mmCIF file of C-alpha atoms in Angstrom:
data_model
loop_
_atom_site.group_PDB
_atom_site.id
_atom_site.type_symbol
_atom_site.label_atom_id
_atom_site.label_comp_id
_atom_site.label_asym_id
_atom_site.label_seq_id
_atom_site.Cartn_x
_atom_site.Cartn_y
_atom_site.Cartn_z
ATOM 1 C CA MET A 1 4.989 16.702 43.768
ATOM 2 C CA ALA A 2 5.865 14.725 46.877
ATOM 3 C CA TRP A 3 3.109 12.251 46.119
ATOM 4 C CA ARG A 4 5.055 10.995 43.113
ATOM 5 C CA ASN A 5 7.850 9.735 45.337
ATOM 6 C CA HIS A 6 5.433 7.237 46.907
ATOM 7 C CA SER A 7 3.992 5.866 43.651
ATOM 8 C CA THR A 8 5.579 3.834 40.892
ATOM 9 C CA ILE A 9 2.959 4.615 38.223
ATOM 10 C CA THR A 10 2.426 7.863 36.327
ATOM 11 C CA GLU A 11 -0.887 7.172 34.612
ATOM 12 C CA PHE A 12 -4.094 5.182 34.953
ATOM 13 C CA ILE A 13 -5.980 3.117 32.381
ATOM 14 C CA LEU A 14 -9.748 3.613 32.117
ATOM 15 C CA ILE A 15 -11.791 0.595 31.043
ATOM 16 C CA GLY A 16 -14.453 2.833 29.472
ATOM 17 C CA LEU A 17 -17.951 1.691 28.619
ATOM 18 C CA SER A 18 -17.276 -0.951 25.982
ATOM 19 C CA ASP A 19 -14.545 -2.725 23.999
ATOM 20 C CA ASP A 20 -16.681 -3.288 20.907
ATOM 21 C CA PRO A 21 -15.795 -0.699 18.191
ATOM 22 C CA TYR A 22 -19.353 -0.634 16.823
ATOM 23 C CA ILE A 23 -20.878 -0.092 20.265
ATOM 24 C CA GLU A 24 -18.252 2.571 20.950
ATOM 25 C CA ALA A 25 -19.231 4.392 17.754
ATOM 26 C CA LEU A 26 -22.904 4.329 18.751
ATOM 27 C CA LEU A 27 -22.054 5.483 22.277
ATOM 28 C CA PHE A 28 -19.943 8.315 20.866
ATOM 29 C CA VAL A 29 -22.854 9.613 18.773
ATOM 30 C CA PHE A 30 -25.241 9.160 21.715
ATOM 31 C CA PHE A 31 -23.124 10.999 24.290
ATOM 32 C CA LEU A 32 -22.061 13.665 21.810
ATOM 33 C CA GLY A 33 -25.756 14.379 21.265
ATOM 34 C CA ILE A 34 -26.356 14.454 25.025
ATOM 35 C CA TYR A 35 -23.433 16.819 25.594
ATOM 36 C CA LEU A 36 -24.416 19.224 22.808
ATOM 37 C CA LEU A 37 -28.039 19.285 23.970
ATOM 38 C CA THR A 38 -26.891 19.833 27.563
ATOM 39 C CA VAL A 39 -24.703 22.787 26.635
ATOM 40 C CA MET A 40 -27.261 24.338 24.274
ATOM 41 C CA GLY A 41 -30.197 23.789 26.638
ATOM 42 C CA ASN A 42 -28.476 25.290 29.661
ATOM 43 C CA LEU A 43 -26.965 28.186 27.704
ATOM 44 C CA MET A 44 -30.391 28.931 26.210
ATOM 45 C CA LEU A 45 -31.874 29.022 29.717
ATOM 46 C CA LEU A 46 -29.069 31.343 30.837
ATOM 47 C CA LEU A 47 -29.640 33.693 27.887
ATOM 48 C CA VAL A 48 -33.425 33.746 28.339
ATOM 49 C CA ILE A 49 -33.107 34.578 32.039
ATOM 50 C CA ARG A 50 -30.558 37.261 31.230
ATOM 51 C CA ALA A 51 -32.593 38.764 28.378
ATOM 52 C CA ASP A 52 -36.036 38.818 30.030
ATOM 53 C CA SER A 53 -36.356 41.364 32.834
ATOM 54 C CA ARG A 54 -39.415 39.571 34.223
ATOM 55 C CA LEU A 55 -37.154 36.692 35.223
ATOM 56 C CA HIS A 56 -34.764 38.880 37.211
ATOM 57 C CA THR A 57 -35.904 37.375 40.509
ATOM 58 C CA PRO A 58 -34.065 35.296 43.158
ATOM 59 C CA MET A 59 -35.616 32.050 41.908
ATOM 60 C CA TYR A 60 -34.287 32.531 38.375
ATOM 61 C CA PHE A 61 -30.979 33.915 39.630
ATOM 62 C CA PHE A 62 -30.406 30.584 41.362
ATOM 63 C CA LEU A 63 -31.682 28.714 38.308
ATOM 64 C CA SER A 64 -29.177 30.504 36.063
ATOM 65 C CA ASN A 65 -26.386 29.484 38.444
ATOM 66 C CA LEU A 66 -27.691 25.894 38.330
ATOM 67 C CA SER A 67 -27.556 25.969 34.515
ATOM 68 C CA PHE A 68 -23.970 27.224 34.625
ATOM 69 C CA LEU A 69 -23.065 24.428 37.058
ATOM 70 C CA ASP A 70 -24.693 21.803 34.826
ATOM 71 C CA VAL A 71 -22.558 22.934 31.878
ATOM 72 C CA CYS A 72 -19.430 22.765 34.073
ATOM 73 C CA PHE A 73 -20.350 19.393 35.583
ATOM 74 C CA SER A 74 -21.045 17.800 32.215
ATOM 75 C CA SER A 75 -17.810 19.259 30.804
ATOM 76 C CA VAL A 76 -15.729 17.650 33.561
ATOM 77 C CA THR A 77 -16.395 14.060 32.429
ATOM 78 C CA VAL A 78 -18.186 13.855 29.064
ATOM 79 C CA PRO A 79 -15.480 15.355 26.754
ATOM 80 C CA LYS A 80 -12.906 12.904 28.160
ATOM 81 C CA LEU A 81 -15.422 10.076 27.693
ATOM 82 C CA LEU A 82 -15.959 11.104 24.061
ATOM 83 C CA LYS A 83 -12.206 11.207 23.443
ATOM 84 C CA ASP A 84 -11.738 7.726 24.940
ATOM 85 C CA LEU A 85 -14.575 6.286 22.829
ATOM 86 C CA LEU A 86 -12.546 7.216 19.732
ATOM 87 C CA SER A 87 -9.171 6.137 21.130
ATOM 88 C CA GLU A 88 -7.568 2.735 21.506
ATOM 89 C CA LYS A 89 -5.488 3.963 24.445
ATOM 90 C CA ARG A 90 -7.687 5.163 27.314
ATOM 91 C CA THR A 91 -5.197 6.620 29.757
ATOM 92 C CA ILE A 92 -5.107 9.604 32.067
ATOM 93 C CA SER A 93 -2.136 10.973 33.979
ATOM 94 C CA VAL A 94 -2.093 10.816 37.754
ATOM 95 C CA GLU A 95 -2.220 14.618 37.974
ATOM 96 C CA GLY A 96 -5.058 14.734 35.443
ATOM 97 C CA CYS A 97 -6.950 12.083 37.372
ATOM 98 C CA LEU A 98 -6.673 13.980 40.673
ATOM 99 C CA THR A 99 -7.708 17.188 38.921
ATOM 100 C CA GLN A 100 -10.776 15.439 37.571
ATOM 101 C CA VAL A 101 -11.552 14.061 41.056
ATOM 102 C CA PHE A 102 -11.397 17.616 42.420
ATOM 103 C CA PHE A 103 -13.850 18.987 39.855
ATOM 104 C CA VAL A 104 -16.098 15.937 40.160
ATOM 105 C CA PHE A 105 -16.440 16.904 43.829
ATOM 106 C CA ILE A 106 -16.680 20.670 43.545
ATOM 107 C CA THR A 107 -19.324 20.920 40.805
ATOM 108 C CA PRO A 108 -21.923 18.488 42.200
ATOM 109 C CA GLY A 109 -21.045 19.683 45.707
ATOM 110 C CA THR A 110 -21.937 23.250 44.751
ATOM 111 C CA GLU A 111 -25.065 21.994 42.978
ATOM 112 C CA ALA A 112 -26.211 20.205 46.149
ATOM 113 C CA PHE A 113 -25.862 23.417 48.164
ATOM 114 C CA LEU A 114 -27.598 25.364 45.419
ATOM 115 C CA LEU A 115 -30.565 22.975 45.346
ATOM 116 C CA SER A 116 -30.846 23.464 49.102
ATOM 117 C CA VAL A 117 -30.775 27.249 48.666
ATOM 118 C CA MET A 118 -33.471 27.010 45.980
ATOM 119 C CA ALA A 119 -35.678 25.041 48.379
ATOM 120 C CA TYR A 120 -35.272 27.799 50.987
ATOM 121 C CA ASP A 121 -36.160 30.366 48.321
ATOM 122 C CA ARG A 122 -39.430 28.519 47.572
ATOM 123 C CA TYR A 123 -40.137 28.290 51.323
ATOM 124 C CA ALA A 124 -39.658 32.049 51.745
ATOM 125 C CA ALA A 125 -41.815 32.821 48.694
ATOM 126 C CA ILE A 126 -44.728 30.543 49.658
ATOM 127 C CA CYS A 127 -44.707 30.655 53.462
ATOM 128 C CA HIS A 128 -43.667 34.308 53.922
ATOM 129 C CA PRO A 129 -44.719 36.129 50.723
ATOM 130 C CA LEU A 130 -44.953 39.573 52.370
ATOM 131 C CA LEU A 131 -41.378 39.384 53.668
ATOM 132 C CA TYR A 132 -39.967 37.638 50.579
ATOM 133 C CA GLY A 133 -38.498 40.777 49.019
ATOM 134 C CA GLN A 134 -36.693 41.704 52.218
ATOM 135 C CA VAL A 135 -35.467 38.193 53.036
ATOM 136 C CA MET A 136 -34.217 37.268 49.555
ATOM 137 C CA SER A 137 -32.401 40.502 48.740
ATOM 138 C CA THR A 138 -29.868 40.653 45.906
ATOM 139 C CA GLN A 139 -26.914 40.832 48.297
ATOM 140 C CA PHE A 140 -28.187 37.860 50.299
ATOM 141 C CA CYS A 141 -28.705 35.760 47.152
ATOM 142 C CA VAL A 142 -25.178 36.489 45.934
ATOM 143 C CA LYS A 143 -23.790 35.567 49.370
ATOM 144 C CA LEU A 144 -25.677 32.250 49.314
ATOM 145 C CA VAL A 145 -24.199 31.351 45.919
ATOM 146 C CA LEU A 146 -20.675 32.325 46.999
ATOM 147 C CA ILE A 147 -21.020 30.315 50.229
ATOM 148 C CA SER A 148 -22.191 27.307 48.173
ATOM 149 C CA TRP A 149 -19.093 27.499 45.985
ATOM 150 C CA GLY A 150 -16.812 28.080 48.987
ATOM 151 C CA LEU A 151 -18.053 25.129 51.048
ATOM 152 C CA ALA A 152 -17.973 22.768 48.068
ATOM 153 C CA CYS A 153 -14.443 23.904 47.196
ATOM 154 C CA LEU A 154 -13.282 23.352 50.784
ATOM 155 C CA ASN A 155 -14.796 19.869 50.847
ATOM 156 C CA ALA A 156 -13.223 18.922 47.503
ATOM 157 C CA LEU A 157 -9.841 20.298 48.562
ATOM 158 C CA VAL A 158 -9.752 18.275 51.785
ATOM 159 C CA ILE A 159 -10.663 15.040 49.989
ATOM 160 C CA VAL A 160 -8.152 15.524 47.164
ATOM 161 C CA LEU A 161 -5.346 16.399 49.602
ATOM 162 C CA LEU A 162 -6.010 13.087 51.356
ATOM 163 C CA ALA A 163 -6.022 11.259 48.003
ATOM 164 C CA ILE A 164 -2.600 12.721 47.169
ATOM 165 C CA ASN A 165 -1.095 10.713 50.035
ATOM 166 C CA LEU A 166 -2.298 7.388 48.633
ATOM 167 C CA ASP A 167 0.315 4.990 47.207
ATOM 168 C CA PHE A 168 -0.308 3.314 43.835
ATOM 169 C CA CYS A 169 2.202 0.580 43.128
ATOM 170 C CA GLU A 170 1.163 -1.878 40.418
ATOM 171 C CA ALA A 171 -2.567 -1.903 39.678
ATOM 172 C CA GLN A 172 -3.436 0.980 37.374
ATOM 173 C CA THR A 173 -6.696 -0.028 35.668
ATOM 174 C CA ILE A 174 -9.677 2.002 36.852
ATOM 175 C CA GLN A 175 -12.936 0.053 36.563
ATOM 176 C CA HIS A 176 -14.754 3.135 35.350
ATOM 177 C CA TYR A 177 -15.001 5.572 32.448
ATOM 178 C CA THR A 178 -13.779 8.516 34.553
ATOM 179 C CA CYS A 179 -11.743 9.286 37.670
ATOM 180 C CA GLU A 180 -13.944 9.053 40.736
ATOM 181 C CA LEU A 181 -12.435 8.600 44.176
ATOM 182 C CA PRO A 182 -14.328 5.378 45.079
ATOM 183 C CA SER A 183 -12.879 3.768 41.935
ATOM 184 C CA LEU A 184 -9.321 4.775 42.916
ATOM 185 C CA PHE A 185 -9.397 3.155 46.357
ATOM 186 C CA PRO A 186 -9.125 -0.480 45.108
ATOM 187 C CA LEU A 187 -5.934 0.460 43.202
ATOM 188 C CA SER A 188 -4.092 1.779 46.242
ATOM 189 C CA CYS A 189 -1.489 -0.368 47.989
ATOM 190 C CA SER A 190 -1.624 1.774 51.140
ATOM 191 C CA ASP A 191 -4.100 1.767 54.005
ATOM 192 C CA ILE A 192 -7.270 3.434 52.722
ATOM 193 C CA SER A 193 -9.436 2.987 55.827
ATOM 194 C CA ILE A 194 -9.038 6.614 56.922
ATOM 195 C CA ASN A 195 -9.767 7.891 53.400
ATOM 196 C CA VAL A 196 -12.877 5.715 53.115
ATOM 197 C CA ASP A 197 -14.124 6.864 56.519
ATOM 198 C CA ILE A 198 -13.557 10.524 55.642
ATOM 199 C CA LEU A 199 -15.253 10.090 52.261
ATOM 200 C CA ILE A 200 -18.304 8.473 53.884
ATOM 201 C CA CYS A 201 -18.453 11.140 56.605
ATOM 202 C CA SER A 202 -18.038 13.895 54.013
ATOM 203 C CA THR A 203 -20.772 12.424 51.827
ATOM 204 C CA LEU A 204 -23.142 12.034 54.766
ATOM 205 C CA LEU A 205 -22.444 15.521 56.121
ATOM 206 C CA HIS A 206 -22.653 17.092 52.688
ATOM 207 C CA GLY A 207 -25.690 15.069 51.667
ATOM 208 C CA LEU A 208 -27.636 15.424 54.908
ATOM 209 C CA GLY A 209 -26.490 19.022 55.368
ATOM 210 C CA THR A 210 -28.048 19.952 52.035
ATOM 211 C CA PHE A 211 -30.943 17.480 51.967
ATOM 212 C CA LEU A 212 -32.335 18.221 55.442
ATOM 213 C CA PRO A 213 -32.957 21.927 54.681
ATOM 214 C CA ILE A 214 -34.758 20.793 51.509
ATOM 215 C CA PHE A 215 -36.854 18.338 53.526
ATOM 216 C CA PHE A 216 -37.821 20.861 56.220
ATOM 217 C CA SER A 217 -38.485 23.588 53.643
ATOM 218 C CA TYR A 218 -40.887 21.360 51.747
ATOM 219 C CA ALA A 219 -42.515 20.140 54.952
ATOM 220 C CA ARG A 220 -43.456 23.756 55.700
ATOM 221 C CA ILE A 221 -44.414 24.350 52.063
ATOM 222 C CA VAL A 222 -46.755 21.323 52.022
ATOM 223 C CA SER A 223 -48.302 22.493 55.288
ATOM 224 C CA THR A 224 -48.924 25.927 53.776
ATOM 225 C CA ILE A 225 -50.323 24.471 50.549
ATOM 226 C CA LEU A 226 -52.765 22.255 52.458
ATOM 227 C CA SER A 227 -54.072 25.320 54.301
ATOM 228 C CA ILE A 228 -55.088 26.926 50.981
ATOM 229 C CA SER A 229 -58.837 26.467 50.521
ATOM 230 C CA SER A 230 -59.131 26.547 46.723
ATOM 231 C CA THR A 231 -57.957 23.609 44.614
ATOM 232 C CA SER A 232 -56.683 25.898 41.863
ATOM 233 C CA GLY A 233 -54.626 27.832 44.423
ATOM 234 C CA ARG A 234 -53.052 24.637 45.722
ATOM 235 C CA SER A 235 -52.257 23.454 42.204
ATOM 236 C CA LYS A 236 -50.751 26.794 41.180
ATOM 237 C CA THR A 237 -48.610 27.007 44.328
ATOM 238 C CA PHE A 238 -47.357 23.430 44.063
ATOM 239 C CA SER A 239 -46.520 23.858 40.358
ATOM 240 C CA THR A 240 -43.816 26.373 41.327
ATOM 241 C CA CYS A 241 -42.075 23.624 43.348
ATOM 242 C CA SER A 242 -42.601 20.509 41.210
ATOM 243 C CA SER A 243 -39.655 21.203 38.870
ATOM 244 C CA HIS A 244 -37.288 21.638 41.790
ATOM 245 C CA LEU A 245 -38.515 18.440 43.460
ATOM 246 C CA ILE A 246 -37.855 16.421 40.299
ATOM 247 C CA ALA A 247 -34.334 17.881 39.998
ATOM 248 C CA VAL A 248 -33.608 17.101 43.670
ATOM 249 C CA THR A 249 -34.813 13.503 43.314
ATOM 250 C CA LEU A 250 -32.701 12.847 40.210
ATOM 251 C CA PHE A 251 -29.556 14.413 41.633
ATOM 252 C CA PHE A 252 -29.566 13.187 45.238
ATOM 253 C CA GLY A 253 -30.945 9.749 44.388
ATOM 254 C CA SER A 254 -28.076 8.699 42.128
ATOM 255 C CA GLY A 255 -25.294 10.754 43.775
ATOM 256 C CA LEU A 256 -25.756 9.513 47.339
ATOM 257 C CA ILE A 257 -26.118 5.879 46.264
ATOM 258 C CA ARG A 258 -22.932 6.102 44.182
ATOM 259 C CA TYR A 259 -20.772 7.440 47.013
ATOM 260 C CA LEU A 260 -22.279 5.482 49.909
ATOM 261 C CA MET A 261 -22.441 2.005 48.382
ATOM 262 C CA PRO A 262 -19.264 -0.122 48.028
ATOM 263 C CA THR A 263 -17.512 0.181 44.676
ATOM 264 C CA THR A 264 -17.789 -3.072 42.728
ATOM 265 C CA GLY A 265 -16.903 -1.950 39.194
ATOM 266 C CA SER A 266 -20.286 -3.203 38.059
ATOM 267 C CA SER A 267 -22.580 -1.714 35.430
ATOM 268 C CA LEU A 268 -24.642 -0.164 38.233
ATOM 269 C CA ASP A 269 -21.678 2.032 39.247
ATOM 270 C CA LEU A 270 -21.353 3.261 35.667
ATOM 271 C CA LEU A 271 -25.093 3.875 35.296
ATOM 272 C CA LEU A 272 -25.303 5.864 38.538
ATOM 273 C CA SER A 273 -22.332 8.025 37.506
ATOM 274 C CA LEU A 274 -23.803 8.602 34.055
ATOM 275 C CA GLN A 275 -27.139 9.463 35.654
ATOM 276 C CA TYR A 276 -25.906 12.392 37.730
ATOM 277 C CA SER A 277 -22.969 13.537 35.559
ATOM 278 C CA ALA A 278 -24.488 13.339 32.049
ATOM 279 C CA VAL A 279 -28.252 12.742 32.159
ATOM 280 C CA THR A 280 -29.278 15.082 35.008
ATOM 281 C CA PRO A 281 -27.525 18.161 33.499
ATOM 282 C CA LEU A 282 -29.415 17.410 30.262
ATOM 283 C CA LEU A 283 -32.796 17.038 31.968
ATOM 284 C CA ASN A 284 -32.597 20.080 34.268
ATOM 285 C CA PRO A 285 -33.239 22.742 31.568
ATOM 286 C CA LEU A 286 -36.035 20.587 30.136
ATOM 287 C CA ILE A 287 -37.625 20.137 33.564
ATOM 288 C CA TYR A 288 -37.471 23.839 34.406
ATOM 289 C CA SER A 289 -38.626 25.021 30.978
ATOM 290 C CA LEU A 290 -41.345 22.489 30.115
ATOM 291 C CA LYS A 291 -42.978 22.607 33.561
ATOM 292 C CA ASN A 292 -42.605 26.348 34.093
ATOM 293 C CA LYS A 293 -45.081 28.698 32.418
ATOM 294 C CA GLU A 294 -42.941 31.773 33.113
ATOM 295 C CA VAL A 295 -39.902 30.267 31.404
ATOM 296 C CA LYS A 296 -41.960 29.122 28.410
ATOM 297 C CA ALA A 297 -43.493 32.593 28.091
ATOM 298 C CA ALA A 298 -40.022 34.162 28.368
ATOM 299 C CA VAL A 299 -38.689 31.854 25.634
ATOM 300 C CA ARG A 300 -41.561 32.903 23.350
ATOM 301 C CA ARG A 301 -40.949 36.587 24.095
ATOM 302 C CA THR A 302 -37.203 36.257 23.513
ATOM 303 C CA LEU A 303 -37.689 34.364 20.252
ATOM 304 C CA GLY A 304 -40.345 36.891 19.222
ATOM 305 C CA LYS A 305 -37.943 39.790 19.844
ATOM 306 C CA TYR A 306 -35.196 38.002 17.928
ATOM 307 C CA LEU A 307 -37.428 37.238 14.960
ATOM 308 C CA LEU A 308 -38.830 40.784 14.984
ATOM 309 C CA SER A 309 -35.360 42.314 15.052
ATOM 310 C CA SER A 310 -34.309 39.959 12.236
ATOM 311 C CA ASP A 311 -37.330 41.004 10.169
ATOM 312 C CA ARG A 312 -36.576 44.663 10.780
ATOM 313 C CA HIS A 313 -32.965 44.118 9.796
ATOM 314 C CA MET A 314 -34.061 42.414 6.575
ATOM 315 C CA VAL A 315 -36.556 45.193 5.773
ATOM 316 C CA THR A 316 -33.910 47.869 6.428
ATOM 317 C CA LYS A 317 -31.370 46.015 4.331
ATOM 318 C CA THR A 318 -33.877 45.547 1.481
ATOM 319 C CA GLY A 319 -34.875 49.208 1.635
ATOM 320 C CA PHE A 320 -31.243 50.273 1.548
ATOM 321 C CA LEU A 321 -30.590 48.092 -1.497
ATOM 322 C CA CYS A 322 -33.631 49.520 -3.273
ATOM 323 C CA ILE A 323 -32.560 53.109 -2.534
ATOM 324 C CA SER A 324 -28.981 52.444 -3.626
ATOM 325 C CA PHE A 325 -30.369 50.940 -6.860
ATOM 326 C CA PHE A 326 -32.837 53.697 -7.740
ATOM 327 C CA VAL A 327 -30.813 56.744 -6.648
ATOM 328 C CA PRO A 328 -28.067 56.323 -9.279
ATOM 329 C CA THR A 329 -30.727 55.750 -11.918
ATOM 330 C CA PHE A 330 -32.600 58.891 -10.869
ATOM 331 C CA SER A 331 -29.373 60.896 -10.944
ATOM 332 C CA HIS A 332 -28.533 59.630 -14.409
ATOM 333 C CA THR A 333 -32.010 60.540 -15.629
ATOM 334 C CA GLN A 334 -31.602 64.068 -14.281
#
């Protein structure tokens, strides 16, 4: 790689979350629990949506993609964090660091686009219910997801290609637990002004480009909800959007602040990164399952089918054992 010719270091040192072995042990157990719950919760949501035909709608198609993204996003940073909590040497190669930067951009970038698409889906369902089936066709939904991945990938590629041209001479300690581009800038001995400007412009364009459609979609949704005469109708209509609003607030709130504010290496930087990379992927399946009657009903139906099939399997197996026991006896008696 040509970039290596400009740099005298081959790896970075991550400061992690703590230097105290006892605190590290507690943090390891804590984040291991978070990661396992994140993976299991999102995979359960994926399986329930896949198994229940009543959830084969655009809204749950996007939700299943969001669950997949949350598993990917959490897997980009948390496994490395867990490894470092058990290691005395917290290092990462330059290539590994840039790879992590790329995936740290592409996964939340796709999630931001997807949250915007989900807001448009709710707008189409509430404001234009008669045309909803035609507007949100299967082909159109698939195209929206593919466009979300494509735009996020393009954005991440541009930013990482610019980061490759940075020179790192002596400083190699990253004041973070993972490789994020704002934390790499203070280590560079080259002019980073262009990179900082592009990162800020990219964050603003990406953030505003995905947040504004959400804002305008919900402005129309609120207007439609207020025109509903019955209180129960308003409550029922708004309940279909409340889960999405909570997810948007958690994700955009911490993500935009992290990438727009100056990097100081403080505890706030770490907390904001942990918020959107570890905590939000854990909370999303809880938010969408606990506040969604359809998902809760689908979970009960899926568990009911599983338990029923298990009972039938046990009855069949017991019956087979009984027959295989009595048949030889009956034959011997004959």
